[in-house]
Tab-separated table of C-alpha atoms and ligand atoms in Angstrom:
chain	number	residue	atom	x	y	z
O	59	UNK	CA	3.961	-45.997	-17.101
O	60	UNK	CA	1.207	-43.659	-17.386
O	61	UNK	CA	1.733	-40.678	-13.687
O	62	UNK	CA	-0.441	-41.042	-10.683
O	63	UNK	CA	-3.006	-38.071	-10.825
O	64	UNK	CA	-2.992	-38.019	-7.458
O	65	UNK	CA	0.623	-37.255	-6.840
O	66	UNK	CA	0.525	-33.541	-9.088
O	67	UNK	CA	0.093	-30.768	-6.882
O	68	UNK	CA	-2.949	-28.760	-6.905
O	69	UNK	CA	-0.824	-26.104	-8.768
O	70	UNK	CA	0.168	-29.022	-11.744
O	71	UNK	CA	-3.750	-30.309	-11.770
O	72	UNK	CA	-4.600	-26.163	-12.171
O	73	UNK	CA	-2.036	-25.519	-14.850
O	74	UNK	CA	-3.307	-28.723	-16.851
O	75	UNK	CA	-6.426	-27.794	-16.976
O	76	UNK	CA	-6.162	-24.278	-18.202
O	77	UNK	CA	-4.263	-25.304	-20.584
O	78	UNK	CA	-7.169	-27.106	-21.788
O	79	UNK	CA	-9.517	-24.252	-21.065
O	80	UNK	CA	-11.268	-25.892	-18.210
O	81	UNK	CA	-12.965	-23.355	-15.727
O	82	UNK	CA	-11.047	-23.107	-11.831
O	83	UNK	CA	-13.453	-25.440	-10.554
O	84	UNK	CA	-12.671	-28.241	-12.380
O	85	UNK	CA	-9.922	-29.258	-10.026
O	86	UNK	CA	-12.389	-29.224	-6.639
O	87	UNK	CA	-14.610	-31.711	-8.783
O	88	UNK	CA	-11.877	-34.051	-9.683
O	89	UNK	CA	-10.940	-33.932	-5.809
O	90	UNK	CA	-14.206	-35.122	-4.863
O	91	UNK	CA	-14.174	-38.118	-7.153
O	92	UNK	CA	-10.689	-39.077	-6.508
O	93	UNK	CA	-10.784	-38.517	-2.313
O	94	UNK	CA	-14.060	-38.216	-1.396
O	95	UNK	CA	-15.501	-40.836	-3.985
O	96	UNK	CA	-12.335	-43.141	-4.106
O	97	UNK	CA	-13.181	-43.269	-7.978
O	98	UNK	CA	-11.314	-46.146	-9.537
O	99	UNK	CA	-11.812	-44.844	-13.582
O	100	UNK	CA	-11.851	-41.433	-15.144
O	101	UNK	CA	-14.657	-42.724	-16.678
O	102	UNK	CA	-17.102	-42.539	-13.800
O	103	UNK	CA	-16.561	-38.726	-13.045
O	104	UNK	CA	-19.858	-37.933	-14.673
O	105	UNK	CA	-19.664	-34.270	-14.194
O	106	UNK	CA	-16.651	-33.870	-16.737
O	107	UNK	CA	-17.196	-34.313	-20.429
O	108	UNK	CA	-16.268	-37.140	-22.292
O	109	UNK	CA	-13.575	-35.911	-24.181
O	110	UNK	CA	-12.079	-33.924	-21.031
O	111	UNK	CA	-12.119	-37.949	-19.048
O	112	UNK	CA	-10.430	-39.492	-22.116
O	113	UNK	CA	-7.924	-37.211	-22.103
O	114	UNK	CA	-7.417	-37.255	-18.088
O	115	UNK	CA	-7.194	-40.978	-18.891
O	116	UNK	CA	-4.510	-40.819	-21.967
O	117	UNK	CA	-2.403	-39.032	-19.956
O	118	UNK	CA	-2.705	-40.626	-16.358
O	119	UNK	CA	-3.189	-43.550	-13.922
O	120	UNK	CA	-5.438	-43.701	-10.885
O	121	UNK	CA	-3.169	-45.511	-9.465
O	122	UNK	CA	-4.945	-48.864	-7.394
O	123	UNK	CA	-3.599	-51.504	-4.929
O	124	UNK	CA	-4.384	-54.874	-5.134
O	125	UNK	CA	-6.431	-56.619	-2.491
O	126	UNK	CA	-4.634	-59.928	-2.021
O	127	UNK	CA	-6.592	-60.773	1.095
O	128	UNK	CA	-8.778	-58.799	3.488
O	129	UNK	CA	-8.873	-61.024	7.071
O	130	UNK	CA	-11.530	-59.498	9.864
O	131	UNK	CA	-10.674	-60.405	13.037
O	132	UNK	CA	-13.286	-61.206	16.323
O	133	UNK	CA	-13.147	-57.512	17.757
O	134	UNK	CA	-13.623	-56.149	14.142
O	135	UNK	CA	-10.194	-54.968	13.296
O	136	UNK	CA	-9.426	-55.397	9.676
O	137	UNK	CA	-5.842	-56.444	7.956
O	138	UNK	CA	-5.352	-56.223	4.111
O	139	UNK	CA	-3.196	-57.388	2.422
O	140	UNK	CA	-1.998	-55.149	-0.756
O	141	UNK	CA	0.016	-56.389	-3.757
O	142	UNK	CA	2.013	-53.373	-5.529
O	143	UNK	CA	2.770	-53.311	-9.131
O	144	UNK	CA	6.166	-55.037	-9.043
O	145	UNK	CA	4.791	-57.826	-6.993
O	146	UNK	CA	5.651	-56.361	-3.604
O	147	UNK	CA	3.717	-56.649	-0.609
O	148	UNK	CA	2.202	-54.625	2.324
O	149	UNK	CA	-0.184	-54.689	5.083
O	150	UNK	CA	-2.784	-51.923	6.506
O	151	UNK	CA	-5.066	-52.518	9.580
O	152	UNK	CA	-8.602	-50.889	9.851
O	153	UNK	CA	-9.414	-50.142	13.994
O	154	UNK	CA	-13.118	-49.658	14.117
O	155	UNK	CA	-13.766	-47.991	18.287
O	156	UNK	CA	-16.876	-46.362	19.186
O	157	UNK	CA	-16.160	-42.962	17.971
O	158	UNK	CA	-12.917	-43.002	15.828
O	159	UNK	CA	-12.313	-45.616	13.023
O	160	UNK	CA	-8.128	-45.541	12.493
O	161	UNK	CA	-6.490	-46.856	9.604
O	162	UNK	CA	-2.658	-47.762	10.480
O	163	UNK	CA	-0.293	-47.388	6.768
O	164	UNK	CA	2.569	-49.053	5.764
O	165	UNK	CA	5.264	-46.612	4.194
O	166	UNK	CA	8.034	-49.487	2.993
O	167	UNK	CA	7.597	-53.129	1.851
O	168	UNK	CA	9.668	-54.530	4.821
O	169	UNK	CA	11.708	-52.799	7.028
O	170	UNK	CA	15.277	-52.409	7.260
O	171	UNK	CA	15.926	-51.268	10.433
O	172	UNK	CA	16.438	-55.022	12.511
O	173	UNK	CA	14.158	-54.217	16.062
O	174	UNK	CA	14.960	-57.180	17.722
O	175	UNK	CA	10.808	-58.260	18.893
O	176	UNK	CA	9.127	-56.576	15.582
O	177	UNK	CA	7.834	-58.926	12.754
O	178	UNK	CA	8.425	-57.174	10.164
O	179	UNK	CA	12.038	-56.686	10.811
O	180	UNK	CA	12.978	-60.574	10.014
O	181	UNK	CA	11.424	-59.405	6.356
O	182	UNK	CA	14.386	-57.244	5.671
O	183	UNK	CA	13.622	-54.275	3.725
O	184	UNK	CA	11.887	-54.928	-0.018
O	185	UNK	CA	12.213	-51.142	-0.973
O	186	UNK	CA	10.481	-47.850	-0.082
O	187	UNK	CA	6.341	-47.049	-1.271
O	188	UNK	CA	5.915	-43.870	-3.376
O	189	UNK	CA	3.960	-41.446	-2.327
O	190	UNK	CA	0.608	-42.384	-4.538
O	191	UNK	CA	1.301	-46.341	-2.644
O	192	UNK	CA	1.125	-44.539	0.447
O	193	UNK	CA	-2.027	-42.571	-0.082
O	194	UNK	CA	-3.664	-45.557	-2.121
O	195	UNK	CA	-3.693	-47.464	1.096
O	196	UNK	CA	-6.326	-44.869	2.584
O	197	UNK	CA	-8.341	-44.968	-0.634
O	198	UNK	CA	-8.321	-48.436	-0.679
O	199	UNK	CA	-9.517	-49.238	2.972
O	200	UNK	CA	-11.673	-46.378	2.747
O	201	UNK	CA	-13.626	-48.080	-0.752
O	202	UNK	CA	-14.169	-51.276	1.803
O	203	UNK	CA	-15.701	-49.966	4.454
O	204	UNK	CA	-19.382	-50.537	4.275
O	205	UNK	CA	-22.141	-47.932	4.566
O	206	UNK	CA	-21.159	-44.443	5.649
O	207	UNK	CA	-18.064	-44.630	8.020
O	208	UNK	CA	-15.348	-42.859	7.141
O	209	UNK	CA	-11.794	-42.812	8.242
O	210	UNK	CA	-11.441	-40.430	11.356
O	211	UNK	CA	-7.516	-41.128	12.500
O	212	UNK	CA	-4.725	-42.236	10.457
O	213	UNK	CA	-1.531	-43.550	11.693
O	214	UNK	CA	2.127	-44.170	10.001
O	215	UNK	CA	2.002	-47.128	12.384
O	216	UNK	CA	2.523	-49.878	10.060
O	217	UNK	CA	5.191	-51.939	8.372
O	218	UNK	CA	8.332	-49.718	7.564
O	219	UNK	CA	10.520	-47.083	9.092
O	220	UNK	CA	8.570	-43.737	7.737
O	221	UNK	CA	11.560	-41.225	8.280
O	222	UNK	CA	13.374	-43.593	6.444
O	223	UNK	CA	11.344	-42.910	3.161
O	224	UNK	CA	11.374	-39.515	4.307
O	225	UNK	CA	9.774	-37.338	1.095
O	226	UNK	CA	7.487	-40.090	-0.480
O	227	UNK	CA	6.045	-39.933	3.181
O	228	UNK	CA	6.126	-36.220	4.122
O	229	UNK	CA	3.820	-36.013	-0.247
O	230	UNK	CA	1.654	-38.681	1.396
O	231	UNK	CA	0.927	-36.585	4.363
O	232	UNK	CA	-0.014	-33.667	2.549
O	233	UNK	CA	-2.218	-35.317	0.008
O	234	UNK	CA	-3.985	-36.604	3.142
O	235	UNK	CA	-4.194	-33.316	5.090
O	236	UNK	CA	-4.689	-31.459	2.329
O	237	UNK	CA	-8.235	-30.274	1.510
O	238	UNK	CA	-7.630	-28.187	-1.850
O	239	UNK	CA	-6.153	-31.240	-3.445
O	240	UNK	CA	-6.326	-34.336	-0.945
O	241	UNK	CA	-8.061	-36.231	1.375
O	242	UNK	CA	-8.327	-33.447	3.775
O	243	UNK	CA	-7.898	-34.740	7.565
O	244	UNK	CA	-6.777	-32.793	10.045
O	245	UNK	CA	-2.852	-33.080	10.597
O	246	UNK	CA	-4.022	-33.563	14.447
O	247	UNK	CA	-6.012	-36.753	13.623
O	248	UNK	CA	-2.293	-37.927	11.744
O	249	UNK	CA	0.080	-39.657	13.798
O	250	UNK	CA	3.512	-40.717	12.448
O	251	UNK	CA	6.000	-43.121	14.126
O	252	UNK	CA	9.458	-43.377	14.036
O	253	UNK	CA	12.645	-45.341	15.647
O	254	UNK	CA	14.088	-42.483	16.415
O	255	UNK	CA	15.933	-40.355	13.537
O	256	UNK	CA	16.899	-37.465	14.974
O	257	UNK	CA	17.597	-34.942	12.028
O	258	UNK	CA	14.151	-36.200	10.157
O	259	UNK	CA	12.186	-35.514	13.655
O	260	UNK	CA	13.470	-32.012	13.379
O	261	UNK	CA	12.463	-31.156	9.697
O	262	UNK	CA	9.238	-33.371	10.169
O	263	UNK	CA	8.285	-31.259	13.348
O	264	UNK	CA	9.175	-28.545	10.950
O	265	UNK	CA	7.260	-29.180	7.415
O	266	UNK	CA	3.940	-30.634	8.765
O	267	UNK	CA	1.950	-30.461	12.226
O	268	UNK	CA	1.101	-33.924	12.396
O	269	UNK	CA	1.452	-36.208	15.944
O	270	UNK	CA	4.635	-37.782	16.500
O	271	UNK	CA	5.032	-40.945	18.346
O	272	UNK	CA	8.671	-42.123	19.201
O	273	UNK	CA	9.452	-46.410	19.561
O	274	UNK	CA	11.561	-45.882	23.000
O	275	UNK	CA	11.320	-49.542	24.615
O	276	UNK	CA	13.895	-49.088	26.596
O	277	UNK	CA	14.933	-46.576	29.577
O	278	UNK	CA	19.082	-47.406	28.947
O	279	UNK	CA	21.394	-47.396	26.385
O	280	UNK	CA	22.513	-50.414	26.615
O	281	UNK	CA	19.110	-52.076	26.873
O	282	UNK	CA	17.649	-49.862	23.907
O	283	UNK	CA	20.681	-50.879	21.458
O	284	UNK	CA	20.526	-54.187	21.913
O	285	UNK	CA	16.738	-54.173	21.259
O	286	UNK	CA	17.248	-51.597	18.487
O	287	UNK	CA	20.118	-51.084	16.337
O	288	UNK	CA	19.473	-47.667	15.507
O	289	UNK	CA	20.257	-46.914	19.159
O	290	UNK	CA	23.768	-47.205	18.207
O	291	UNK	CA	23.265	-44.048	15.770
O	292	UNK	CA	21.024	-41.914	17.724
O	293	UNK	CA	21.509	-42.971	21.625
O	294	UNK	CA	18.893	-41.741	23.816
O	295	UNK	CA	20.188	-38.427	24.882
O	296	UNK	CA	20.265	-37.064	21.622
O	297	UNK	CA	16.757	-38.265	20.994
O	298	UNK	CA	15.354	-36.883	24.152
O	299	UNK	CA	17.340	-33.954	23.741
O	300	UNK	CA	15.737	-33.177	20.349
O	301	UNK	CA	12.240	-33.784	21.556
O	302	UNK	CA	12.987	-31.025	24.379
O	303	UNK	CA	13.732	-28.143	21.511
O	304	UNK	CA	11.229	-29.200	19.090
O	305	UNK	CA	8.404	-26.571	18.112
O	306	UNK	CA	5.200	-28.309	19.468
O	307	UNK	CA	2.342	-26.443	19.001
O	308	UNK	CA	0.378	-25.707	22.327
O	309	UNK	CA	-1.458	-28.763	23.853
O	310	UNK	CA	0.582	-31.141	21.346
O	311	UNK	CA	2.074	-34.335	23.391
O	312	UNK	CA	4.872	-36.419	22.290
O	313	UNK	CA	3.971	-39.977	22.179
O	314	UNK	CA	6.790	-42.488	23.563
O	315	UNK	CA	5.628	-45.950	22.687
O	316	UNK	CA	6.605	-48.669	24.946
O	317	UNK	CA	6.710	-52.338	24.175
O	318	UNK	CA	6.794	-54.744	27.586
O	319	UNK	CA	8.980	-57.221	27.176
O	320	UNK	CA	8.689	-59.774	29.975
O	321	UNK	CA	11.867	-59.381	32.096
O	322	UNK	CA	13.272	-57.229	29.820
O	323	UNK	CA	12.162	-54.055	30.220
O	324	UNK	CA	9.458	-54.368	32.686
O	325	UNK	CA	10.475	-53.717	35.564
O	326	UNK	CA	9.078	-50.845	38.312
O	327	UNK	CA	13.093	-49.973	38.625
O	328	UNK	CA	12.738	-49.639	34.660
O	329	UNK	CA	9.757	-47.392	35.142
O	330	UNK	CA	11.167	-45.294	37.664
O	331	UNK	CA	14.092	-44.508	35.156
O	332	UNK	CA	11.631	-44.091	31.751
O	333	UNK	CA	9.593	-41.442	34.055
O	334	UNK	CA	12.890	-39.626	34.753
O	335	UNK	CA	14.052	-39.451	31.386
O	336	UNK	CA	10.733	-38.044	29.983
O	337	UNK	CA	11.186	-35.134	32.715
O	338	UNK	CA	10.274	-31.840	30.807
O	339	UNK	CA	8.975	-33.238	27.523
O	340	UNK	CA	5.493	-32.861	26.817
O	341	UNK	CA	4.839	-36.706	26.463
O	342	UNK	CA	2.680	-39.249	27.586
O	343	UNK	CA	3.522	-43.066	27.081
O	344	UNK	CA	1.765	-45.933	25.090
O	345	UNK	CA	2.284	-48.911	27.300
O	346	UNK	CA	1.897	-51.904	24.537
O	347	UNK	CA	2.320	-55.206	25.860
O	348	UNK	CA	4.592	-57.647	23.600
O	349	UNK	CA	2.348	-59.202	20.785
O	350	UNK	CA	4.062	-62.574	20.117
O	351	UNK	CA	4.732	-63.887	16.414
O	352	UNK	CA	6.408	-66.896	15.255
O	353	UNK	CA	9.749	-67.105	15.932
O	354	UNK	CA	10.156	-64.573	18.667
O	355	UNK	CA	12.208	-64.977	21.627
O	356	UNK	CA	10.187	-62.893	23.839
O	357	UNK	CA	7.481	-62.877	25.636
O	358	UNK	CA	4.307	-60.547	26.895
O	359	UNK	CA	4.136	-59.813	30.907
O	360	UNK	CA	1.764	-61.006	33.157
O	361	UNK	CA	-1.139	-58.460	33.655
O	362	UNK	CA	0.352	-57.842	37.083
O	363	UNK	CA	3.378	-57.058	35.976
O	364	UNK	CA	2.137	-54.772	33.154
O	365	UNK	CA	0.102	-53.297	35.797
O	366	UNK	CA	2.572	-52.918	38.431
O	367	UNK	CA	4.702	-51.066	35.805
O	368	UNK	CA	2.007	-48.539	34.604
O	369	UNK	CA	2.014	-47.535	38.179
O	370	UNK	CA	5.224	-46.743	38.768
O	371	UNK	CA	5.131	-44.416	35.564
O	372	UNK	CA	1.808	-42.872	36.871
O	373	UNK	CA	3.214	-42.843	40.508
O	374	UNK	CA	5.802	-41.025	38.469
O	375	UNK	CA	3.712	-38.107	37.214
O	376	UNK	CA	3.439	-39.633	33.740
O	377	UNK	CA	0.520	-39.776	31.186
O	378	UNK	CA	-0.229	-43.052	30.208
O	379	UNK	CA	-2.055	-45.178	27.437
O	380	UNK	CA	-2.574	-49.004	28.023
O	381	UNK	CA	-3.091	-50.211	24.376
O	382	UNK	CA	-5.386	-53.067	23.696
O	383	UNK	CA	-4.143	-56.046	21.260
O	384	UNK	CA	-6.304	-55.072	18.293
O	385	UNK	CA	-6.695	-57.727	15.582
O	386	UNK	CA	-4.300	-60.208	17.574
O	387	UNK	CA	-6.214	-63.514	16.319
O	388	UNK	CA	-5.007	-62.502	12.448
O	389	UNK	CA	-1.857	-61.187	13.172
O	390	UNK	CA	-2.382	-57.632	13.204
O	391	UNK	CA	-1.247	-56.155	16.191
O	392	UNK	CA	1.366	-53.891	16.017
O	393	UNK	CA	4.373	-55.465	15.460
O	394	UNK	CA	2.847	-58.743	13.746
O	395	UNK	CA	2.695	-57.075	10.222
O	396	UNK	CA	4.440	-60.028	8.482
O	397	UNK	CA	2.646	-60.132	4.944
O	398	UNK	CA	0.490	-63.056	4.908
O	399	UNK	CA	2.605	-64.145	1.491
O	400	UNK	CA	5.288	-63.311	3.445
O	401	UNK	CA	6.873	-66.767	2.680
O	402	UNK	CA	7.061	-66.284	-0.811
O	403	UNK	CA	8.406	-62.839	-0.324
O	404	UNK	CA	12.074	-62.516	-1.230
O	405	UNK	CA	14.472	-61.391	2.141
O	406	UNK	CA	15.201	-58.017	1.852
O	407	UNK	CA	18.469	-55.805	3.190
O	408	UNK	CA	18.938	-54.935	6.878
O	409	UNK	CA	20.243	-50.797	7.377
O	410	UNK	CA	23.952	-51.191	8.588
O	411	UNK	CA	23.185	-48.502	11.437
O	412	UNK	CA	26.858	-46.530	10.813
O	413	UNK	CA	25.827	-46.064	6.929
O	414	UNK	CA	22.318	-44.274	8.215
X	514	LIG	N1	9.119	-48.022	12.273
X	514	LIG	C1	8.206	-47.187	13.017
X	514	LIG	C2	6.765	-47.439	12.639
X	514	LIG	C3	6.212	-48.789	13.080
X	514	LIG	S1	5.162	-48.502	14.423
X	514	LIG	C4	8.438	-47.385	14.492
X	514	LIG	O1	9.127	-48.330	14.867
X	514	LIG	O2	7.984	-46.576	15.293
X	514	LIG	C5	4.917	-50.080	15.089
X	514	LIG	C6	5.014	-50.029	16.602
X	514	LIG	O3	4.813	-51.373	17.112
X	514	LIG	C7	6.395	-49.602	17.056
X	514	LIG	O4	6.324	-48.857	18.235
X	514	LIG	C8	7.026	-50.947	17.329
X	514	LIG	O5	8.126	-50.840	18.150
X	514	LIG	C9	5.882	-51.721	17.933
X	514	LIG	N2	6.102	-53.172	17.910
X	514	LIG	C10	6.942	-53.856	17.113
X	514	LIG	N3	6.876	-55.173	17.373
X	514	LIG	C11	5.977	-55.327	18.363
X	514	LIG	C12	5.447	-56.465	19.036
X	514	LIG	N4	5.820	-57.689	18.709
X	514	LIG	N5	4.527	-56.263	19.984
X	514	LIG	C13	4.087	-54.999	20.263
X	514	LIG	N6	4.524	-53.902	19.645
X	514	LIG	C14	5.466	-54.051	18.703
C-alpha cells in the first residue's frame, strides 16, 4: 500500500520535492489542498503541473474514510459512522453551538480498557487507528459540513483510550495543530481525554500544549476501581499527584470529567470528598449525567439530585461544567459510541490492567 501524504513531515514533503526541483512553496500549496481544501485526488490540485500530480499520485495515497452512515440528530449534532480499510469501524460526532462547532475523534476501533457504564467498552478493543485514520476523521467531517463552517474545537473524546495509542495520537495532534504542514488549530482549541495513565499524562503535558481532561467518576478508590479497572494500576493519589507537578501553562485548567451515576456516585457526601481531592489543582469539573445504552446497569440522576450535587462542588469552591446530552436520540452522547454495525463487529480484547 501506497503512504499517506499526510503523515510525512513537512521536512519529508520539503526533501521530496527538491529532489524533484520544485520551488519552497510547493509544500504551502499542497497544504492548502490537502487541509484547507480536504482534496480527495492529486488530480484536483490545479496549481501543480500534471506531471508533478501524477507523480505525487504514483507514489502516495490521500488516504479517505468511508462514510458508512451519517445520522443527524434533533439538536443538530452529527454521528458518522467510518469504515477503515480492513473493515474496522469508528464513530465521530459533529457539535454544532452558537459560536464553536466541535468535532469529538475516535483514536482506537473499540476500547480495551472495560469502564464499567461506557458503550464502547462491551466492544472490546479491535486495534489502534494510525495517525493518517486519526486526522482523516477531521478531514472527513470537515468535507460534510455545508457552506462555510469550519471546525473551531476538536476533542480526543471519542471511542478509544488515546494514551493508549500513545504516538499515532501525539502525529495526529501535530498534523492538526500544525500550520506549516497540517490543519493548523490552536493546541488550546484541542482537548484530549484519558482514563488516567499516569506516565503518558506526563510526556503528553510535555510534547504538546493541548487541554487535558481526566475520566475521574469517582471520589474513592474503591468506588473508582470497581467502575474502572485501570484504577487498580494508577489509584487516585498517584493520578492527582501527577496533575499537581505537571507544567500547565498559565491560565490552563485541568478538566476532571464526572459521570453521575444514580446512587453511585452522586451523592453531596461524594461531592464534598471530589472537591477535597481536587484541592490545589488547577481544575474545574465536567458534571455529565449518565447517558444510558442498551444493556447498562445504571442509571442517570434525577435533575435534583444532579443539581443538589453541583452545589455541593460549587459550595465547595469548585469550577463547574453541567454538560448537555448532545446527539442522545442517535446514540451519540458520550459514552454511547457503539458503532452502529456494531453487531457485526467481531469482540475485541479487554487490557488485563497488571500487563498495562
Ligand atoms: N478513553 C478516554 C476518552 C473517551 S472520553 C476517557 O475515558 O477519558 C468519553 C467520556 O465519556 C469519558 O469521560 C467517559 O468516561 C464518558 N462516558 C462513558 N460512558 C458514559 C455514559 N454512558 N454516559 C456519560 N458519559 C460517559
Amino acid at each position: 500500500m501506497k503512504p499517506n501524504i499526510k503523515e510525512l513531515s513537512f521536512n519529508e514533503l520539503s526533501a521530496y520535492l527538491i529532489q524533484r526541483r520544485q520551488p519552497a512553496f510547493r509544500v504551502n500549496q499542497i497544504r492548502r489542498w490537502l487541509f484547507e481544501k480536504c482534496a480527495t485526488e492529486f488530480g484536483e490540485m490545479s496549481n501543480l503541473s500534471r506531471p508533478l500530480r501524477d507523480e505525487l499520485a504514483e507514489n502516495y495515497s490521500i488516504g479517505r474514510l468511508r462514510i458508512l452512515r451519517r445520522a443527524e440528530s434533533r439538536d443538530g449534532t452529527v454521528k458518522f459512522l467510518f469504515g477503515l480499510g480492513d473493515g474496522a469501524n469508528i464513530e465521530s460526532v459533529l457539535i454544532p453551538e452558537a459560536r464553536r462547532l466541535t468535532l469529538c475523534i475516535s483514536t482506537q476501533a473499540g476500547c480495551g480498557f472495560g469502564c464499567a457504564f461506557c458503550a464502547t467498552a462491551t466492544l472490546g478493543l479491535t486495534r489502534n487507528l494510525t495517525a493518517g485514520e486519526i486526522v482523516e476523521q477531521v478531514l472527513e467531517a470537515s468535507r460534510a459540513i455545508p457552506g462555510q463552517r469550519r471546525i473551531t474545537h476538536i476533542v480526543l473524546m471519542g471511542m478509544g483510550e488515546p494514551l493508549a495509542n500513545y504516538a499515532p495520537t501525539l502525529k495526529a495532534l501535530e498534523i492538526i495543530t500544525d500550520n506549516e504542514w497540517g490543519v493548523g488549530l490552536s493546541p488550546r482549541r484541542v482537548t484530549l481525554s484519558t482514563v488516567g495513565l499516569v506516565p503518558q499524562i506526563q510526556k503528553l503535558m510535555v510534547e504538546t500544549r493541548v487541554n487535558l481532561a481526566i475520566s475521574l467518576h469517582a471520589p474513592d478508590d474503591l468506588l473508582r476501581g470497581s467502575l474502572m479497572p485501570v484504577n487498580r494500576k494508577y489509584p487516585l493519589a498517584q493520578l492527582l499527584e501527577c496533575c499537581r507537578a505537571l507544567p500547565l501553562p498559565r491560565r490552563q485548567r485541568i478538566t476532571f470529567e464526572y459521570v453521575l451515576l444514580g446512587g453511585v456516585n452522586d451523592s453531596e457526601a461524594q461531592a464534598r470528598q471530589l472537591a477535597q481531592l481536587l484541592r490545589g489543582i488547577p481544575s474545574k469539573v465536567n458534571v455529565i449525567p449518565f447517558n444510558p445504552h442498551s444493556g447498562s446497569r445504571f442509571a442517570r440522576p434525577s435533575a435534583e439530585q444532579v443539581e443538589r450535587f453541583q452545589s455541593a462542588l460549587r459550595d465547595a469552591g469548585v469550577q463547574i461544567n453541567l454538560r448537555r446530552p448532545r446527539g442522545d436520540d442517535i446514540q451519540a452522547a458520550c459514552g454511547q459510541l457503539q458503532g452502529e454495525e456494531s453487531g457485526r463487529m467481531r469482540r475485541g480484547t479487554t487490557v488485563a490492567v497488571e500487563a498495562l
